[in-house]
Coordinates of C-alpha atoms and ligand atoms in Angstrom, one line a residue:
M1 CA -6.8 -56.7 61.5
K2 CA -4.3 -57.1 58.5
V3 CA -5.5 -55.4 55.5
S4 CA -4.2 -55.7 52.1
V5 CA -4.8 -55.8 48.5
T6 CA -4.5 -58.2 45.7
T7 CA -4.9 -58.7 41.7
L8 CA -4.5 -62.4 42.0
A9 CA -6.8 -64.7 40.1
L10 CA -10.4 -64.7 42.1
R11 CA -10.8 -68.1 42.1
E12 CA -7.4 -68.5 43.8
L13 CA -8.2 -66.3 46.9
D14 CA -8.1 -68.5 50.0
V15 CA -10.1 -67.0 52.7
D16 CA -13.0 -68.4 54.9
L17 CA -15.4 -65.6 53.5
L18 CA -15.6 -64.0 50.3
I19 CA -17.7 -61.0 50.0
V20 CA -18.8 -59.4 46.9
P21 CA -21.0 -56.4 46.3
V22 CA -23.3 -56.9 43.2
A23 CA -25.1 -53.5 41.6
E24 CA -28.7 -54.2 40.2
D25 CA -27.1 -53.2 36.6
A26 CA -24.0 -54.8 36.8
P27 CA -22.8 -55.5 33.5
A28 CA -23.4 -58.9 32.1
A29 CA -19.8 -59.3 31.6
H30 CA -19.0 -59.0 35.1
T31 CA -21.8 -61.3 36.4
S32 CA -21.0 -64.0 33.7
H33 CA -17.0 -63.9 34.9
L34 CA -18.2 -64.2 38.7
I35 CA -20.0 -67.6 37.7
D36 CA -17.0 -68.5 35.9
V37 CA -14.4 -67.8 38.4
L38 CA -17.0 -68.8 41.5
G39 CA -19.0 -71.5 40.0
P40 CA -22.8 -72.6 39.4
E41 CA -23.9 -71.8 43.2
V42 CA -23.0 -68.2 42.7
E43 CA -25.1 -68.0 39.5
R44 CA -28.5 -69.0 41.1
A45 CA -27.8 -67.0 44.1
L46 CA -27.3 -63.8 41.8
A47 CA -30.4 -64.7 40.3
D48 CA -32.1 -64.2 43.7
V49 CA -30.3 -61.1 44.8
G50 CA -30.0 -59.1 41.6
G51 CA -28.1 -56.5 43.1
K52 CA -31.3 -55.6 45.2
K53 CA -30.6 -53.1 48.0
D54 CA -30.0 -54.8 51.4
D55 CA -30.6 -58.4 49.7
D56 CA -27.6 -61.0 50.1
A57 CA -27.2 -64.6 49.9
L58 CA -24.7 -66.6 50.8
V59 CA -23.6 -69.8 49.3
Y60 CA -20.9 -72.7 49.3
P61 CA -19.1 -72.9 46.0
A62 CA -17.8 -76.2 45.1
E63 CA -15.2 -74.9 42.8
A64 CA -13.5 -72.1 44.6
R65 CA -10.8 -71.7 47.0
A66 CA -13.0 -69.5 49.0
K67 CA -15.1 -71.3 51.7
R68 CA -18.2 -69.1 51.5
V69 CA -19.2 -66.5 49.3
L70 CA -21.4 -63.6 50.3
L71 CA -23.3 -61.8 47.4
V72 CA -24.5 -58.4 48.9
G73 CA -27.1 -56.4 47.1
V74 CA -25.6 -52.2 46.4
G75 CA -29.3 -51.3 44.3
K76 CA -28.5 -48.9 41.3
A77 CA -24.5 -48.5 40.3
A78 CA -25.1 -45.0 40.0
D79 CA -26.6 -44.7 43.4
A80 CA -23.8 -46.5 45.1
D81 CA -22.0 -44.1 47.1
A82 CA -19.8 -44.6 50.1
E83 CA -22.4 -44.7 52.6
R84 CA -24.1 -47.7 50.3
V85 CA -20.8 -49.7 50.0
R86 CA -20.4 -49.1 54.0
H87 CA -23.7 -50.8 54.4
A88 CA -22.6 -53.6 52.3
A89 CA -19.4 -54.4 53.8
A90 CA -21.2 -54.3 57.4
T91 CA -23.7 -56.8 56.2
G92 CA -20.4 -58.7 55.5
A93 CA -19.2 -58.1 58.8
L94 CA -22.3 -59.8 60.5
V95 CA -22.0 -63.2 58.5
A96 CA -18.1 -62.9 59.5
Q97 CA -19.0 -62.7 63.4
K98 CA -21.5 -65.3 63.4
R99 CA -19.4 -68.0 61.2
E100 CA -16.3 -66.7 62.9
T101 CA -14.6 -66.5 59.8
T102 CA -11.1 -65.4 60.2
T103 CA -9.8 -64.3 56.8
V104 CA -12.6 -62.3 55.0
G105 CA -11.8 -61.3 51.2
F106 CA -13.7 -58.9 49.2
V107 CA -14.4 -58.3 45.5
V108 CA -13.9 -54.5 44.8
P109 CA -17.1 -53.6 42.7
D110 CA -16.7 -51.4 39.7
L111 CA -18.9 -48.9 40.5
P112 CA -18.8 -45.0 39.3
L113 CA -17.2 -43.9 43.1
D114 CA -13.4 -43.8 42.5
G115 CA -11.4 -47.0 43.8
E116 CA -9.7 -44.9 46.7
A117 CA -13.3 -44.4 48.4
T118 CA -14.7 -47.8 47.9
G119 CA -11.4 -49.1 49.1
Q120 CA -11.8 -47.3 52.2
A121 CA -15.8 -47.4 52.2
L122 CA -15.4 -51.2 52.4
V123 CA -12.7 -51.2 54.8
E124 CA -14.5 -48.8 57.0
G125 CA -17.9 -50.6 57.0
F126 CA -16.3 -54.2 57.7
S127 CA -14.3 -52.7 60.9
L128 CA -16.7 -50.9 62.1
G129 CA -19.8 -53.4 61.5
G130 CA -17.5 -55.9 63.1
Y131 CA -16.5 -54.0 66.5
R132 CA -17.9 -55.1 69.6
F133 CA -16.9 -53.9 73.3
R134 CA -15.9 -57.2 75.0
R135 CA -13.5 -55.7 77.7
Y136 CA -15.9 -56.4 80.8
K137 CA -16.8 -60.1 79.5
T138 CA -15.3 -62.5 81.6
A139 CA -16.3 -65.2 79.2
Q140 CA -14.2 -64.4 76.4
G141 CA -15.4 -66.7 73.5
A142 CA -12.2 -68.6 71.1
F143 CA -13.3 -66.1 68.2
D144 CA -11.2 -63.0 68.5
G145 CA -12.9 -61.5 65.5
P146 CA -12.0 -61.6 61.9
Q147 CA -7.7 -61.3 61.3
R148 CA -7.1 -61.0 57.9
L149 CA -8.8 -58.5 55.2
V150 CA -7.9 -59.0 51.7
L151 CA -9.6 -56.6 48.7
H152 CA -9.5 -58.1 45.5
A153 CA -9.0 -55.3 43.0
D154 CA -8.4 -55.4 38.9
A155 CA -8.3 -51.8 37.3
K156 CA -9.1 -50.1 40.5
E157 CA -5.8 -51.6 42.3
R158 CA -4.0 -48.6 43.1
G159 CA -6.7 -46.6 44.6
A160 CA -8.1 -49.4 46.5
R161 CA -4.8 -49.6 47.8
R162 CA -4.7 -46.1 49.6
G163 CA -8.1 -46.3 50.3
A164 CA -7.8 -49.2 51.9
E165 CA -5.3 -48.2 54.2
R166 CA -6.9 -45.0 55.1
G167 CA -10.0 -46.9 55.5
R168 CA -8.0 -48.8 58.3
V169 CA -6.8 -46.3 60.1
V170 CA -9.7 -44.3 60.3
A171 CA -11.9 -47.2 61.5
E172 CA -9.3 -48.2 64.1
A173 CA -9.6 -44.4 65.6
V174 CA -13.4 -44.7 65.5
N175 CA -13.5 -47.6 67.2
A176 CA -10.5 -46.5 69.8
A177 CA -13.3 -43.5 70.1
R178 CA -15.7 -46.2 70.7
D179 CA -13.9 -48.1 73.5
L180 CA -13.8 -44.9 75.3
V181 CA -17.1 -43.6 75.3
N182 CA -18.3 -47.4 76.2
L183 CA -15.8 -47.2 79.2
S184 CA -17.5 -47.8 82.9
P185 CA -17.4 -44.5 84.1
D186 CA -15.0 -45.3 87.2
D187 CA -12.6 -46.5 84.6
K188 CA -12.4 -42.8 83.1
T189 CA -12.4 -40.2 86.0
P190 CA -10.7 -37.1 84.6
T191 CA -7.3 -38.2 85.7
R192 CA -7.8 -41.7 84.2
F193 CA -9.1 -40.4 80.9
A194 CA -6.2 -37.8 80.8
K195 CA -3.8 -40.7 81.1
A196 CA -5.1 -42.6 78.3
V197 CA -5.0 -39.6 76.0
E198 CA -1.3 -39.2 77.1
K199 CA -0.8 -42.6 76.0
S200 CA -2.4 -42.7 72.8
G201 CA -0.3 -39.4 72.1
K202 CA 2.8 -41.3 72.8
R203 CA 1.8 -43.6 70.7
Y204 CA 0.4 -42.1 67.8
G205 CA 3.1 -38.9 68.0
Y206 CA 0.7 -36.2 69.2
E207 CA 2.0 -33.9 72.1
V208 CA -0.2 -33.8 74.9
S209 CA 0.1 -31.4 78.1
V210 CA -2.4 -31.9 80.9
W211 CA -3.1 -29.1 83.6
N212 CA -4.4 -29.8 87.2
E213 CA -6.8 -28.4 89.4
T214 CA -4.4 -25.7 90.3
L215 CA -3.7 -24.4 87.0
I216 CA -7.1 -24.3 86.0
E217 CA -7.7 -22.2 89.1
E218 CA -5.1 -20.1 87.9
E219 CA -6.4 -19.8 84.4
K220 CA -9.6 -18.7 86.0
M221 CA -11.7 -21.1 84.5
G222 CA -15.1 -20.7 86.9
G223 CA -17.3 -22.8 84.4
L224 CA -14.8 -26.1 84.8
L225 CA -14.2 -25.4 88.4
A226 CA -17.9 -24.8 89.7
V227 CA -19.0 -28.2 87.4
N228 CA -16.4 -29.9 89.1
R229 CA -17.6 -29.1 93.0
G230 CA -20.1 -31.9 93.6
S231 CA -17.3 -34.3 92.6
Q232 CA -14.8 -36.5 94.3
E233 CA -12.5 -36.2 91.6
P234 CA -10.5 -33.1 90.5
P235 CA -11.0 -31.9 87.1
V236 CA -8.2 -31.5 84.0
F237 CA -7.5 -29.3 81.2
I238 CA -6.1 -31.3 78.3
E239 CA -4.3 -29.5 75.3
M240 CA -3.2 -31.9 72.4
T241 CA -0.8 -30.5 69.7
W242 CA -0.2 -31.9 66.0
K243 CA 2.0 -29.8 64.3
P244 CA 3.5 -31.5 61.4
E245 CA 6.5 -29.8 59.4
H246 CA 4.6 -28.8 56.5
A247 CA 1.7 -28.1 57.7
V248 CA -0.6 -26.0 55.0
N249 CA -1.9 -23.5 57.7
E250 CA -0.1 -21.0 59.8
K251 CA -2.9 -20.2 62.2
P252 CA -3.9 -23.7 63.9
I253 CA -7.4 -25.3 63.7
V254 CA -8.7 -25.9 67.5
L255 CA -10.9 -28.8 68.0
V256 CA -12.7 -28.8 71.4
G257 CA -14.6 -31.8 73.0
K258 CA -16.9 -31.6 75.8
G259 CA -15.2 -34.1 78.3
V260 CA -18.1 -34.7 80.8
M261 CA -17.1 -38.0 82.1
F262 CA -20.4 -38.6 83.7
D263 CA -23.3 -36.4 84.1
T264 CA -26.0 -37.3 87.1
G265 CA -27.3 -33.7 86.2
G266 CA -25.7 -32.3 89.9
L267 CA -28.2 -30.9 92.1
S268 CA -31.0 -30.6 89.0
L269 CA -30.6 -34.4 89.1
K270 CA -31.3 -36.4 86.1
P271 CA -34.2 -39.3 86.4
T272 CA -32.0 -42.5 86.0
K273 CA -34.2 -44.6 83.0
N274 CA -33.2 -43.2 79.3
A275 CA -31.2 -40.4 81.1
M276 CA -28.4 -41.0 83.3
D277 CA -28.3 -44.5 82.8
F278 CA -26.4 -43.7 79.3
M279 CA -24.6 -40.2 80.7
K280 CA -20.9 -42.1 80.7
A281 CA -21.5 -41.3 76.7
D282 CA -21.4 -37.4 78.2
M283 CA -17.7 -37.3 76.9
A284 CA -18.1 -38.1 73.5
G285 CA -17.3 -35.0 71.9
A286 CA -13.7 -35.6 73.6
A287 CA -13.4 -39.3 72.5
A288 CA -14.3 -37.7 68.9
V289 CA -11.0 -35.4 69.4
V290 CA -8.9 -38.1 70.6
G291 CA -9.6 -40.4 67.6
A292 CA -9.4 -37.7 65.3
F293 CA -5.9 -36.9 66.8
E294 CA -4.8 -40.6 66.3
A295 CA -6.1 -40.4 62.8
I296 CA -4.5 -37.3 61.5
A297 CA -1.0 -38.5 63.1
K298 CA -1.2 -41.7 61.3
L299 CA -2.3 -40.4 58.0
N300 CA 0.2 -37.5 58.7
L301 CA -1.9 -34.6 57.5
Q302 CA -0.2 -31.5 56.8
V303 CA -2.4 -29.5 59.0
H304 CA -1.5 -27.8 62.3
V305 CA -4.2 -29.2 65.1
V306 CA -4.7 -28.1 68.6
G307 CA -6.9 -30.2 70.8
L308 CA -8.6 -28.9 73.7
I309 CA -10.4 -31.2 76.4
P310 CA -12.0 -29.8 79.9
A311 CA -12.7 -32.9 81.7
T312 CA -14.5 -33.4 84.8
D313 CA -17.8 -35.2 86.2
N314 CA -21.3 -33.7 87.2
R315 CA -22.4 -34.9 90.4
P316 CA -24.6 -33.5 93.3
G317 CA -21.5 -34.2 96.1
E318 CA -21.9 -31.9 99.3
N319 CA -20.1 -29.0 98.0
A320 CA -22.0 -29.0 94.4
Y321 CA -22.8 -25.7 92.7
V322 CA -26.5 -24.5 93.2
P323 CA -29.0 -22.9 91.2
G324 CA -28.2 -19.3 91.6
D325 CA -24.8 -19.4 92.1
V326 CA -23.2 -16.7 89.6
L327 CA -19.9 -18.1 88.2
H328 CA -17.0 -16.0 86.6
M329 CA -15.7 -17.3 83.6
H330 CA -12.6 -17.6 82.1
S331 CA -13.6 -14.6 79.8
G332 CA -14.5 -12.4 82.6
A333 CA -18.2 -12.7 82.0
T334 CA -20.4 -13.6 84.8
V335 CA -22.9 -16.4 84.4
E336 CA -26.0 -17.3 86.3
V337 CA -26.9 -21.1 87.0
L338 CA -30.0 -21.9 86.9
N339 CA -29.8 -25.6 86.2
T340 CA -26.9 -27.7 87.4
D341 CA -27.7 -30.1 84.3
A342 CA -26.7 -27.6 81.7
E343 CA -23.5 -28.1 82.7
G344 CA -21.5 -28.8 79.3
R345 CA -22.2 -25.2 77.9
L346 CA -20.0 -23.7 81.2
I347 CA -17.0 -26.1 80.8
L348 CA -17.0 -25.4 76.9
A349 CA -17.2 -21.6 77.2
D350 CA -14.4 -21.6 79.3
A351 CA -12.1 -23.9 76.3
L352 CA -13.7 -21.8 73.6
S353 CA -12.5 -18.3 75.6
Y354 CA -9.2 -20.3 76.3
A355 CA -8.9 -21.0 72.7
K356 CA -8.8 -17.4 71.2
T357 CA -5.2 -17.3 73.0
Y358 CA -4.1 -19.7 69.6
R359 CA -5.3 -16.7 67.3
P360 CA -7.3 -19.7 65.4
E361 CA -7.9 -19.7 62.0
L362 CA -11.3 -21.8 63.2
V363 CA -12.4 -23.7 66.6
L364 CA -14.9 -26.8 65.7
D365 CA -16.2 -28.1 68.9
L366 CA -18.1 -31.3 69.5
A367 CA -20.3 -32.0 72.5
T368 CA -23.3 -34.4 73.4
L369 CA -25.0 -30.9 74.5
T370 CA -28.7 -30.8 74.4
G371 CA -31.4 -33.8 74.2
A372 CA -33.2 -30.9 72.0
Q373 CA -30.6 -31.7 69.6
V374 CA -32.2 -35.6 69.7
V375 CA -35.7 -34.4 69.5
A376 CA -34.8 -32.4 66.4
L377 CA -32.4 -34.2 64.2
G378 CA -32.6 -38.1 65.8
S379 CA -29.3 -40.1 66.1
N380 CA -28.0 -40.2 62.3
V381 CA -27.2 -36.3 62.2
A382 CA -25.4 -34.0 64.4
A383 CA -26.6 -30.2 64.4
L384 CA -24.0 -27.6 63.1
M385 CA -24.3 -24.3 64.4
T386 CA -21.6 -21.6 63.3
N387 CA -21.1 -17.7 64.1
P388 CA -21.2 -15.0 60.7
R389 CA -17.0 -14.4 60.9
N390 CA -15.2 -15.4 57.6
D391 CA -17.5 -17.1 54.9
P392 CA -19.7 -19.2 57.4
A393 CA -21.7 -20.5 54.2
A394 CA -18.2 -21.9 53.2
R395 CA -17.7 -23.1 56.2
V396 CA -21.2 -24.6 56.4
Q397 CA -20.8 -26.5 52.7
A398 CA -17.6 -28.1 53.8
L399 CA -19.0 -29.3 56.9
R400 CA -21.9 -30.5 55.6
E401 CA -19.8 -32.0 52.7
A402 CA -17.1 -33.8 54.8
G403 CA -20.3 -34.9 56.5
Q404 CA -22.0 -36.6 53.4
R405 CA -18.6 -38.2 52.3
S406 CA -17.6 -39.4 55.6
G407 CA -21.0 -40.5 56.9
D408 CA -21.0 -38.6 59.9
R409 CA -23.6 -36.5 58.4
V410 CA -24.4 -33.0 60.0
H411 CA -27.2 -30.4 59.4
P412 CA -27.2 -26.4 60.1
L413 CA -29.5 -24.7 62.7
P414 CA -29.7 -21.3 62.7
L415 CA -28.1 -18.8 65.2
D416 CA -30.1 -15.6 64.7
D417 CA -29.9 -13.2 67.7
D418 CA -33.1 -12.9 68.9
Y419 CA -32.7 -16.5 70.6
K420 CA -30.6 -14.9 72.9
E421 CA -33.1 -13.2 74.5
Q422 CA -33.7 -16.7 76.4
L423 CA -30.4 -16.3 77.9
D424 CA -30.8 -12.9 79.4
S425 CA -30.0 -13.0 83.3
D426 CA -31.3 -10.7 86.2
V427 CA -28.4 -10.9 87.6
A428 CA -25.7 -11.8 85.8
D429 CA -24.3 -11.2 81.7
L430 CA -26.3 -14.4 81.2
K431 CA -28.1 -17.5 82.3
N432 CA -27.1 -21.1 81.8
V433 CA -30.5 -22.1 80.4
G434 CA -33.0 -20.4 78.0
G435 CA -37.0 -21.8 77.8
K436 CA -38.2 -24.6 76.6
E437 CA -38.4 -23.6 73.1
A438 CA -35.1 -24.5 70.7
G439 CA -33.1 -25.9 73.4
C440 CA -30.2 -26.7 70.9
I441 CA -30.0 -23.4 69.5
T442 CA -30.3 -21.4 72.7
A443 CA -27.0 -24.0 74.1
G444 CA -25.5 -22.9 70.9
K445 CA -25.8 -19.2 71.7
F446 CA -24.8 -19.4 75.1
L447 CA -21.2 -20.9 73.6
E448 CA -21.2 -18.0 71.0
H449 CA -21.1 -15.4 73.5
F450 CA -17.5 -16.8 74.3
V451 CA -16.3 -17.0 70.6
S452 CA -14.3 -14.0 68.9
Y453 CA -13.3 -16.1 65.8
P454 CA -14.4 -18.3 62.8
W455 CA -16.3 -21.0 64.9
A456 CA -18.6 -24.2 64.6
H457 CA -20.6 -25.9 67.1
L458 CA -21.6 -29.8 66.6
D459 CA -24.0 -31.0 68.7
I460 CA -23.7 -35.0 68.8
A461 CA -25.7 -35.9 71.6
G462 CA -28.2 -38.2 69.3
P463 CA -25.4 -39.4 66.9
A464 CA -22.9 -40.1 69.7
F465 CA -24.8 -43.2 71.8
L466 CA -27.2 -45.4 70.0
Q467 CA -30.0 -47.1 72.2
S468 CA -30.4 -49.8 69.1
A469 CA -27.7 -50.9 66.2
K470 CA -27.8 -49.2 63.3
P471 CA -25.8 -50.7 60.3
Y472 CA -22.0 -50.4 61.0
R473 CA -22.9 -48.7 64.3
P474 CA -23.3 -51.4 67.0
K475 CA -25.6 -50.2 70.2
G476 CA -23.4 -47.6 72.5
G477 CA -20.7 -45.4 71.5
T478 CA -20.8 -45.0 67.9
G479 CA -17.2 -42.6 67.5
F480 CA -19.5 -39.7 65.7
G481 CA -17.4 -36.9 64.8
V482 CA -13.9 -38.8 64.2
R483 CA -14.7 -39.4 60.3
L484 CA -16.0 -36.2 60.0
L485 CA -13.1 -34.5 61.5
V486 CA -10.4 -36.6 59.2
E487 CA -12.7 -35.7 56.5
F488 CA -12.9 -32.2 56.9
L489 CA -9.0 -31.8 58.0
R490 CA -7.9 -33.9 54.7
D491 CA -9.7 -31.9 52.8
R492 CA -7.8 -28.4 54.3
A493 CA -4.7 -30.3 54.0
D494 CA -4.9 -30.6 50.2
P495 CA -8.3 -29.3 48.6
R496 CA -7.3 -31.2 45.3
K497 CA -7.0 -34.6 46.6
R498 CA -10.7 -35.7 48.0
S499 CA -12.4 -38.4 46.8
Ligands
BES1 N1 -25.7 -34.3 78.7 C1 -27.0 -33.6 78.6 C2 -27.2 -33.8 77.3 C3 -27.6 -34.5 76.2 C4 -29.4 -35.3 76.6 C5 -26.9 -35.7 75.8 C6 -29.4 -36.8 75.8 C7 -27.3 -37.2 75.5 C8 -28.6 -37.8 75.5 C9 -26.6 -32.2 78.8 O1 -25.5 -32.1 80.0 C10 -27.9 -31.9 79.7 O2 -28.1 -32.3 80.6 N2 -28.7 -30.8 78.9 C11 -30.1 -30.6 79.3 C12 -30.1 -29.1 78.9 C13 -31.2 -28.1 79.9 C14 -31.1 -28.3 81.3 C15 -31.2 -26.9 79.4 C16 -31.0 -31.0 78.4 O3 -30.8 -31.1 77.1 O4 -32.1 -31.4 79.4
MN2 MN1 -26.1 -32.0 81.6
ZN3 ZN1 -23.9 -33.2 80.2

């Protein structure tokens, strides 16, 4: 989709659909201007909608060049944050899909939010809300989604232009991550997934190196190898590098993504319904890391970032690892497996222990790690856990703010040491499952055992994949984490520039 910004007269904007966000308390001058320019039909619709949040009306103005005008209420201007604007834009995207409009315009609303943030939110909400995964549909309709999006801005033109461009890049990266999650498991075996990442690296200009099983054995990644044992396909370990010339950080920020391409549970087999049936999404952490790399490379963010993805599936094949197995991990620690379905922490532990070789400034991992996360926080907010090194409070605050601004929200959970007792093993250094209490936290405590640098863990089990659509997040893969990472890294690259 082509995105542009114009200051041409609104009346002349020749689009199939013109989307006009309106605040409840929009100044009379603004609404009367809209009526002047777009005609009396708009006046009646404005009276109906009155700017009420989540209310909208579609009108067919006789005088304007735009074929249709959609008014979308955003509530009180002072409360209209980026998320509210994304929601309004997503309402527009639904109408655009339904009416099969190819060209779409937006009137950039005059809100307390600055032009850049407004432009970005409009484009994100529209592109994310219009996302459809059609890859396996054999009956392709003639309509291939809107092709052109024009933002009409007056005073805020320059900001809107920057924001719109960033929104386009970010939304494209989120949608790419969604595609990876929605892909059939058979089309994303570890090897195929690695090929897709290599292709992405070539296209966006970051480096990718893929380790095969032999290299993984040489590195003694006992967790990744054990999880892979019941599988027909070998594991891979993917290393990604984005090192721009003027990076602000000497030591890299390392992003680790859980890449369980399919999680059957292994011999501790999952039931099908509402459990195994969506476990193709168990690589959503990996997909988020790939999407984030695409966006940071395209935006040319001046931060040195490394990505690590341990990738395998978890299956109960003949040679599968079993409860009781003691694993020798990359770090040298031993782990007693008591449930083969707690596999994510095993492959992440190896990646986290390997991450140390980078002497990282910070390591962030993203993982669909526990059902307990979904119980605790649901599907709108990810769980955030962090270790006490190097000002954890500042880290939590930076991530929460990036979450709030980007729409990928996170909420902190404690990692106090008494939770670790649940992981005491009779025979090894620790076991891979705790008791029934605080499952999201005990998984975090397990990971912390393998970490020796500033670190934050994001359990994205709920937000990564939806069973029913939410505004601008269709059913299925959501690409959760991409926007959060981009916002967080943008802030790191240039804290003054944030909007
Ligand atoms: N991939 C699952 C976690 C998951 C659950 C992701 C629901 C998305 C939605 C993970 O590998 C898993 O199976 N976790 C177990 C851990 C348990 C055996 C300690 C869980 O949460 O039940
Ligand atoms: Mn599992
Ligand atoms: Zn899993």
